């Protein structure tokens, strides 16, 4: 009934769409789809109504089991129980036919005969096995399940392949034990197969023949060279000695060198940045102190800045002082001001290039001085100079602690050397 109701809605909706599109003058292409929907709705509604009335459920009282070996089957039935259930979908599991004990004896007998034929594969008989075995997992059209055991077990793989490399000269017979299972019944069927010597073929035969020739050559006395065979059973043999290739080694070596150079360069740059950061931090107290001193003497901040930068530049030209990162950045900032960049932007660039918090703070103080005037500027610089010298003491203490930590490894190595010098003579005396 639910299907009929759904198809009815589809039909009514399609008819309503056709009427609406025709009234509004919509394109013919839309009406074609709607007409097709009407046809589909009419057909589906008619078929569904016929199925509901003509195709009545067929009463079932028994379900046919499959033959032994076909397995179980699940049949979906509709169950009605008066006053309790109505059209309840119940999956009934139907198992395969159960066989009697007498029937299993015949099945196991036939299964054993079938196994002895099918296990041969491409071999001629059980007494002449020179190739791999075929191990069927089921017999008698699936009614019997089989598992295999071999003695000696190392001669046959689980897929039936003969492991010739494990065979010894006196190992010719292999006992095959097949455990057969049919439903709850079990049986064991045992028989023997005889392995024949396998003659090598193709490339294997050629390699074996060459080995025999070379073995005879090695047994010759008084020969300075081992002569290589140039022909074997009509097949020309061409011997070549591979030359040592250097391109791959050069490529590998070059790659290793490039990687090592990259790592070394990166490490060197990192060490350079660390040294630069240490030096620029150590320069800060002196820079702030000199700015505070010059501004306290009556100079403007920009004039004091220019004087410090000019003095450092002259000393660098004369080679009196080494490069100092803090003063280098001051010199760059002074040249920016001379090139027309405003003081606020120049101080901002100075703080960004230095990257350290104290330099950013100084740049902020100087930018505030330009915006709001020099009121309170001297007090800020004096306080910053005192704090900078205090921070320098703490930083110097930290560097000293790090240097002491770095000395632990060399001192440990020296301690081991001392122990070796002291212990080696004693150990030598004990051995004597």
XYZ file of C-alpha atoms in Angstrom:
432
model
C 0.000 0.000 0.000
C 2.840 2.391 0.763
C 4.266 1.859 -2.739
C 0.894 2.644 -4.358
C 0.620 5.820 -2.295
C 4.110 6.951 -3.376
C 3.428 6.291 -7.047
C 0.137 8.163 -6.717
C 1.938 11.208 -5.360
C 4.418 11.023 -8.257
C 1.560 10.882 -10.784
C -0.408 13.731 -9.196
C 2.723 15.902 -8.901
C 3.616 15.305 -12.555
C 0.068 16.161 -13.704
C 0.082 19.324 -11.612
C 3.444 20.306 -13.108
C 2.156 19.777 -16.664
C -0.902 21.934 -15.963
C 1.164 24.709 -14.353
C 3.825 24.852 -17.101
C 1.154 24.892 -19.805
C -0.724 27.726 -18.082
C 2.446 29.807 -17.604
C 3.623 29.134 -21.149
C 6.901 27.478 -20.109
C 9.175 25.900 -22.657
C 8.375 22.588 -24.286
C 11.515 20.955 -22.906
C 10.221 21.162 -19.336
C 6.835 19.731 -20.309
C 8.550 16.785 -22.045
C 10.174 15.736 -18.781
C 6.919 16.153 -16.893
C 5.017 14.064 -19.451
C 7.637 11.350 -19.108
C 7.137 11.472 -15.331
C 3.382 11.068 -15.855
C 3.944 7.971 -17.995
C 6.328 6.505 -15.403
C 3.866 7.225 -12.598
C 0.966 5.576 -14.467
C 2.999 2.449 -15.289
C 4.418 2.066 -11.782
C 1.032 2.664 -10.158
C -0.612 0.056 -12.396
C 2.092 -2.554 -11.802
C 2.030 -1.937 -8.053
C -1.760 -2.256 -7.912
C -1.561 -5.523 -9.880
C 1.091 -6.870 -7.555
C -1.023 -6.007 -4.510
C -4.150 -7.719 -5.848
C -3.048 -10.528 -8.162
C 0.257 -11.623 -6.616
C -0.891 -12.919 -3.290
C 1.723 -14.388 -0.914
C 2.340 -18.086 -1.486
C 1.868 -20.198 1.644
C 4.972 -22.221 2.571
C 5.081 -25.227 4.873
C 8.578 -26.615 4.115
C 11.853 -25.425 2.624
C 14.041 -27.715 0.543
C 17.556 -28.283 1.857
C 20.571 -28.233 -0.415
C 22.809 -31.215 -1.043
C 25.636 -31.968 1.396
C 28.479 -29.568 0.733
C 26.340 -26.691 -0.555
C 26.385 -24.970 2.847
C 23.594 -23.039 4.559
C 21.053 -20.791 2.848
C 18.997 -17.919 4.233
C 15.392 -17.517 2.978
C 13.406 -14.385 3.812
C 9.753 -15.187 4.615
C 6.773 -13.149 5.765
C 5.355 -14.370 9.082
C 1.779 -13.755 10.226
C 0.615 -14.655 13.735
C -3.033 -13.981 14.405
C -3.386 -11.088 16.779
C 0.364 -10.869 17.407
C 2.349 -10.370 14.161
C 1.461 -9.316 10.642
C 3.805 -9.577 7.654
C 6.858 -9.818 9.899
C 9.996 -10.344 7.802
C 11.683 -13.438 9.251
C 14.998 -14.783 7.822
C 14.915 -18.590 8.024
C 18.297 -20.366 7.963
C 18.167 -23.617 5.978
C 21.150 -25.904 6.490
C 22.406 -28.494 4.023
C 21.122 -32.043 4.178
C 22.475 -34.120 7.025
C 24.013 -37.427 6.001
C 24.065 -40.703 7.900
C 27.124 -42.562 9.151
C 26.779 -45.235 6.442
C 26.679 -42.576 3.753
C 29.820 -40.912 5.092
C 31.795 -44.150 4.758
C 30.993 -44.248 1.056
C 31.702 -40.526 0.684
C 35.084 -40.837 2.411
C 36.003 -43.844 0.245
C 35.156 -41.960 -2.951
C 36.900 -38.854 -1.642
C 40.125 -40.835 -1.088
C 40.039 -42.156 -4.657
C 39.348 -38.669 -5.996
C 42.196 -37.211 -3.948
C 44.781 -39.702 -5.271
C 43.893 -38.647 -8.814
C 43.625 -34.892 -8.313
C 46.763 -34.561 -6.191
C 48.940 -35.650 -9.133
C 48.534 -32.421 -11.025
C 50.752 -32.793 -14.111
C 52.574 -35.857 -12.752
C 51.974 -39.270 -14.316
C 51.450 -41.341 -11.159
C 52.087 -41.466 -7.433
C 55.183 -43.567 -8.109
C 56.705 -40.996 -10.456
C 56.390 -37.476 -9.043
C 58.735 -34.944 -10.600
C 56.614 -31.799 -10.419
C 54.511 -29.870 -7.930
C 51.403 -31.428 -6.377
C 47.824 -30.153 -6.639
C 46.161 -29.965 -3.222
C 42.353 -29.656 -3.474
C 40.744 -28.207 -0.345
C 37.337 -29.822 -0.943
C 36.259 -33.135 -2.452
C 33.014 -34.755 -3.573
C 31.580 -31.474 -4.903
C 32.350 -29.640 -1.670
C 30.916 -32.193 0.734
C 34.343 -33.084 2.180
C 36.906 -30.618 3.527
C 40.570 -31.694 3.464
C 43.729 -30.658 5.331
C 47.185 -32.132 4.566
C 50.267 -33.260 6.470
C 53.521 -34.525 4.940
C 56.358 -36.668 6.256
C 59.106 -35.445 5.818
C 57.314 -32.102 6.186
C 60.214 -30.042 4.776
C 59.862 -31.536 1.260
C 56.379 -30.226 0.380
C 55.109 -26.666 0.846
C 51.564 -25.834 1.934
C 50.583 -25.084 -1.680
C 51.899 -28.434 -2.958
C 55.216 -27.169 -4.338
C 58.077 -29.687 -4.037
C 61.007 -28.117 -2.177
C 63.793 -29.789 -4.116
C 66.510 -27.790 -2.386
C 65.588 -29.477 0.948
C 65.683 -32.989 -0.475
C 68.519 -35.330 0.470
C 69.794 -38.138 -1.749
C 68.077 -40.904 0.217
C 64.707 -39.100 0.497
C 62.439 -40.572 -2.195
C 59.186 -41.454 -0.419
C 56.843 -38.859 1.085
C 53.836 -39.909 3.185
C 50.718 -37.844 2.520
C 48.137 -37.748 5.326
C 44.786 -36.214 4.433
C 42.378 -35.416 7.266
C 38.890 -35.389 5.741
C 35.850 -33.829 7.395
C 32.232 -34.194 6.324
C 29.841 -32.362 8.628
C 30.539 -33.832 12.091
C 32.261 -36.968 10.724
C 36.025 -37.239 10.236
C 38.368 -39.715 8.542
C 42.078 -40.023 7.721
C 43.414 -41.182 4.377
C 47.151 -41.880 4.000
C 49.236 -42.837 0.979
C 52.792 -42.428 -0.367
C 54.278 -40.571 -3.310
C 57.696 -41.313 -4.783
C 59.906 -38.427 -5.883
C 61.939 -38.882 -9.046
C 65.196 -37.022 -9.698
C 64.337 -33.790 -11.442
C 66.403 -33.088 -14.498
C 67.363 -29.436 -14.858
C 66.068 -27.658 -17.943
C 66.865 -24.506 -19.862
C 68.968 -21.935 -18.036
C 69.235 -24.163 -14.963
C 70.730 -27.012 -17.017
C 73.174 -24.644 -18.731
C 74.382 -23.179 -15.428
C 74.807 -26.638 -13.929
C 76.784 -27.832 -16.957
C 79.076 -24.790 -16.831
C 79.643 -25.397 -13.121
C 80.771 -28.942 -13.846
C 83.172 -27.759 -16.577
C 84.685 -25.095 -14.302
C 85.025 -27.641 -11.506
C 87.076 -29.887 -13.810
C 89.200 -26.919 -14.895
C 89.969 -26.057 -11.274
C 91.159 -29.614 -10.657
C 93.853 -29.433 -13.345
C 97.385 -29.318 -12.013
C 100.116 -26.974 -13.180
C 97.713 -24.548 -14.863
C 98.182 -20.835 -14.154
C 94.774 -19.872 -15.570
C 91.236 -21.262 -15.438
C 89.973 -21.464 -19.012
C 86.353 -20.433 -19.378
C 84.177 -22.549 -21.713
C 83.190 -20.728 -24.897
C 80.490 -23.202 -25.927
C 78.097 -25.592 -24.208
C 75.953 -28.056 -26.170
C 75.938 -25.847 -29.229
C 75.233 -22.635 -27.325
C 77.926 -19.931 -27.603
C 79.045 -18.502 -24.267
C 80.281 -14.936 -23.992
C 82.047 -14.040 -20.747
C 82.377 -10.409 -19.639
C 83.772 -8.756 -16.568
C 81.853 -5.732 -15.395
C 83.960 -2.619 -15.187
C 83.850 -0.532 -12.093
C 81.499 2.386 -12.600
C 82.460 5.711 -11.064
C 79.556 7.955 -12.117
C 77.235 6.640 -9.422
C 79.931 6.914 -6.770
C 80.761 10.474 -7.830
C 77.074 11.368 -7.748
C 76.682 9.867 -4.273
C 79.838 11.562 -3.014
C 78.802 14.896 -4.530
C 75.355 14.611 -2.940
C 76.893 13.878 0.450
C 79.263 16.849 0.070
C 76.400 19.170 -0.895
C 74.304 18.039 2.071
C 77.271 18.421 4.404
C 78.023 21.877 2.963
C 74.395 22.910 3.409
C 74.361 21.721 7.024
C 77.718 23.394 7.707
C 76.564 26.668 6.117
C 73.348 26.613 8.078
C 75.204 25.910 11.297
C 77.745 28.637 10.527
C 74.950 31.138 9.836
C 73.251 30.125 13.083
C 76.498 30.621 15.010
C 76.946 33.995 13.307
C 73.429 35.046 14.339
C 74.067 33.973 17.921
C 77.340 35.912 18.048
C 75.628 38.945 16.474
C 72.831 38.787 19.072
C 75.342 38.529 21.928
C 77.384 41.483 20.702
C 74.386 43.705 20.003
C 73.040 43.012 23.507
C 76.430 43.906 25.009
C 76.523 47.154 22.982
C 73.164 48.368 24.262
C 74.143 49.738 27.714
C 76.967 51.810 26.226
C 74.731 53.224 23.458
C 71.981 54.269 25.899
C 74.532 55.720 28.326
C 76.165 57.857 25.616
C 72.768 59.060 24.342
C 71.770 60.003 27.914
C 75.075 61.801 28.450
C 74.911 63.841 25.230
C 71.237 64.776 25.580
C 71.904 65.780 29.187
C 74.631 68.122 27.881
C 72.011 69.958 25.809
C 72.099 68.175 22.436
C 68.976 66.983 20.675
C 68.396 63.266 20.264
C 69.021 63.366 16.522
C 72.229 65.376 16.966
C 73.480 63.036 19.693
C 72.626 60.076 17.469
C 74.538 61.582 14.558
C 77.586 62.355 16.647
C 77.812 58.797 18.053
C 77.379 57.299 14.566
C 79.965 59.678 13.028
C 82.571 58.921 15.708
C 82.087 55.168 15.253
C 82.375 55.501 11.464
C 85.693 57.423 11.763
C 87.090 54.818 14.153
C 86.090 52.027 11.775
C 87.791 53.773 8.840
C 90.985 54.030 10.890
C 90.679 50.411 12.044
C 90.718 51.397 15.708
C 87.675 49.334 16.729
C 86.224 46.057 15.372
C 82.703 45.950 13.897
C 80.078 46.396 16.596
C 76.511 45.446 15.627
C 74.742 48.052 17.756
C 76.803 50.934 16.368
C 76.520 49.540 12.825
C 72.735 49.772 13.072
C 73.014 53.316 14.457
C 75.190 54.255 11.484
C 72.631 52.829 9.031
C 69.858 54.762 10.788
C 71.860 58.018 10.614
C 72.407 57.578 6.872
C 68.679 56.962 6.428
C 67.951 60.279 8.143
C 70.459 62.047 5.888
C 68.799 60.467 2.836
C 65.489 62.087 3.757
C 63.704 59.393 5.751
C 61.814 60.818 8.719
C 63.091 60.309 12.247
C 60.048 58.281 13.336
C 60.406 55.816 10.457
C 64.202 55.662 10.854
C 63.926 54.839 14.573
C 61.243 52.243 13.793
C 63.513 50.622 11.206
C 66.340 50.629 13.760
C 64.276 48.699 16.314
C 63.080 46.185 13.685
C 66.606 45.479 12.390
C 68.060 44.984 15.856
C 65.226 42.640 16.817
C 66.027 42.667 20.563
C 63.369 43.821 23.062
C 65.580 46.516 24.625
C 66.297 48.083 21.223
C 62.595 48.084 20.363
C 61.931 49.820 23.672
C 64.598 52.449 22.921
C 63.169 53.035 19.445
C 59.698 53.485 20.980
C 61.056 56.070 23.462
C 62.800 57.993 20.687
C 59.686 57.920 18.459
C 57.626 59.232 21.378
C 60.178 62.018 21.842
C 59.700 63.122 18.232
C 55.900 63.059 18.499
C 55.388 64.660 21.931
C 58.557 66.669 22.553
C 61.538 66.343 24.878
C 59.622 66.686 28.144
C 60.655 63.861 30.503
C 62.975 62.446 27.846
C 66.128 62.807 29.929
C 64.635 60.959 32.894
C 63.561 58.081 30.613
C 67.044 57.760 29.096
C 68.730 57.882 32.518
C 66.431 55.161 33.870
C 66.955 53.060 30.752
C 70.753 53.406 31.070
C 70.709 52.185 34.693
C 68.466 49.244 33.827
C 70.633 48.403 30.785
C 73.813 48.131 32.890
C 71.973 45.914 35.384
C 70.759 43.658 32.568
C 74.297 43.520 31.156
C 75.621 42.184 34.478
C 72.950 39.486 34.508
C 73.659 38.607 30.873
C 77.408 38.389 31.527
C 76.683 36.017 34.415
C 74.519 33.869 32.116
C 77.276 33.707 29.483
C 79.755 32.639 32.145
C 77.472 29.798 33.264
C 77.049 28.648 29.649
C 80.818 28.699 29.141
C 81.258 26.544 32.247
C 78.698 24.056 30.904
C 80.516 23.849 27.557
C 83.738 23.010 29.393
C 82.204 19.890 30.959
C 82.797 17.687 27.908
C 86.513 18.603 27.426
C 87.054 18.168 31.164
C 85.345 14.753 31.037
C 87.573 13.700 28.146
C 90.652 14.840 30.047
C 89.463 12.872 33.088
C 89.165 9.709 30.975
C 92.675 10.267 29.607
C 94.044 10.634 33.141
C 92.281 7.416 34.198
C 93.738 5.615 31.181
C 97.265 6.850 32.003
C 96.925 5.676 35.594
C 95.182 2.356 34.946
C 97.060 1.101 31.879
C 100.419 0.402 33.646
C 98.590 -1.312 36.503
C 96.660 -3.567 34.118
C 99.848 -4.436 32.218
C 101.556 -5.438 35.473
C 98.617 -7.643 36.409
C 98.826 -9.462 33.056
C 102.557 -10.053 33.576
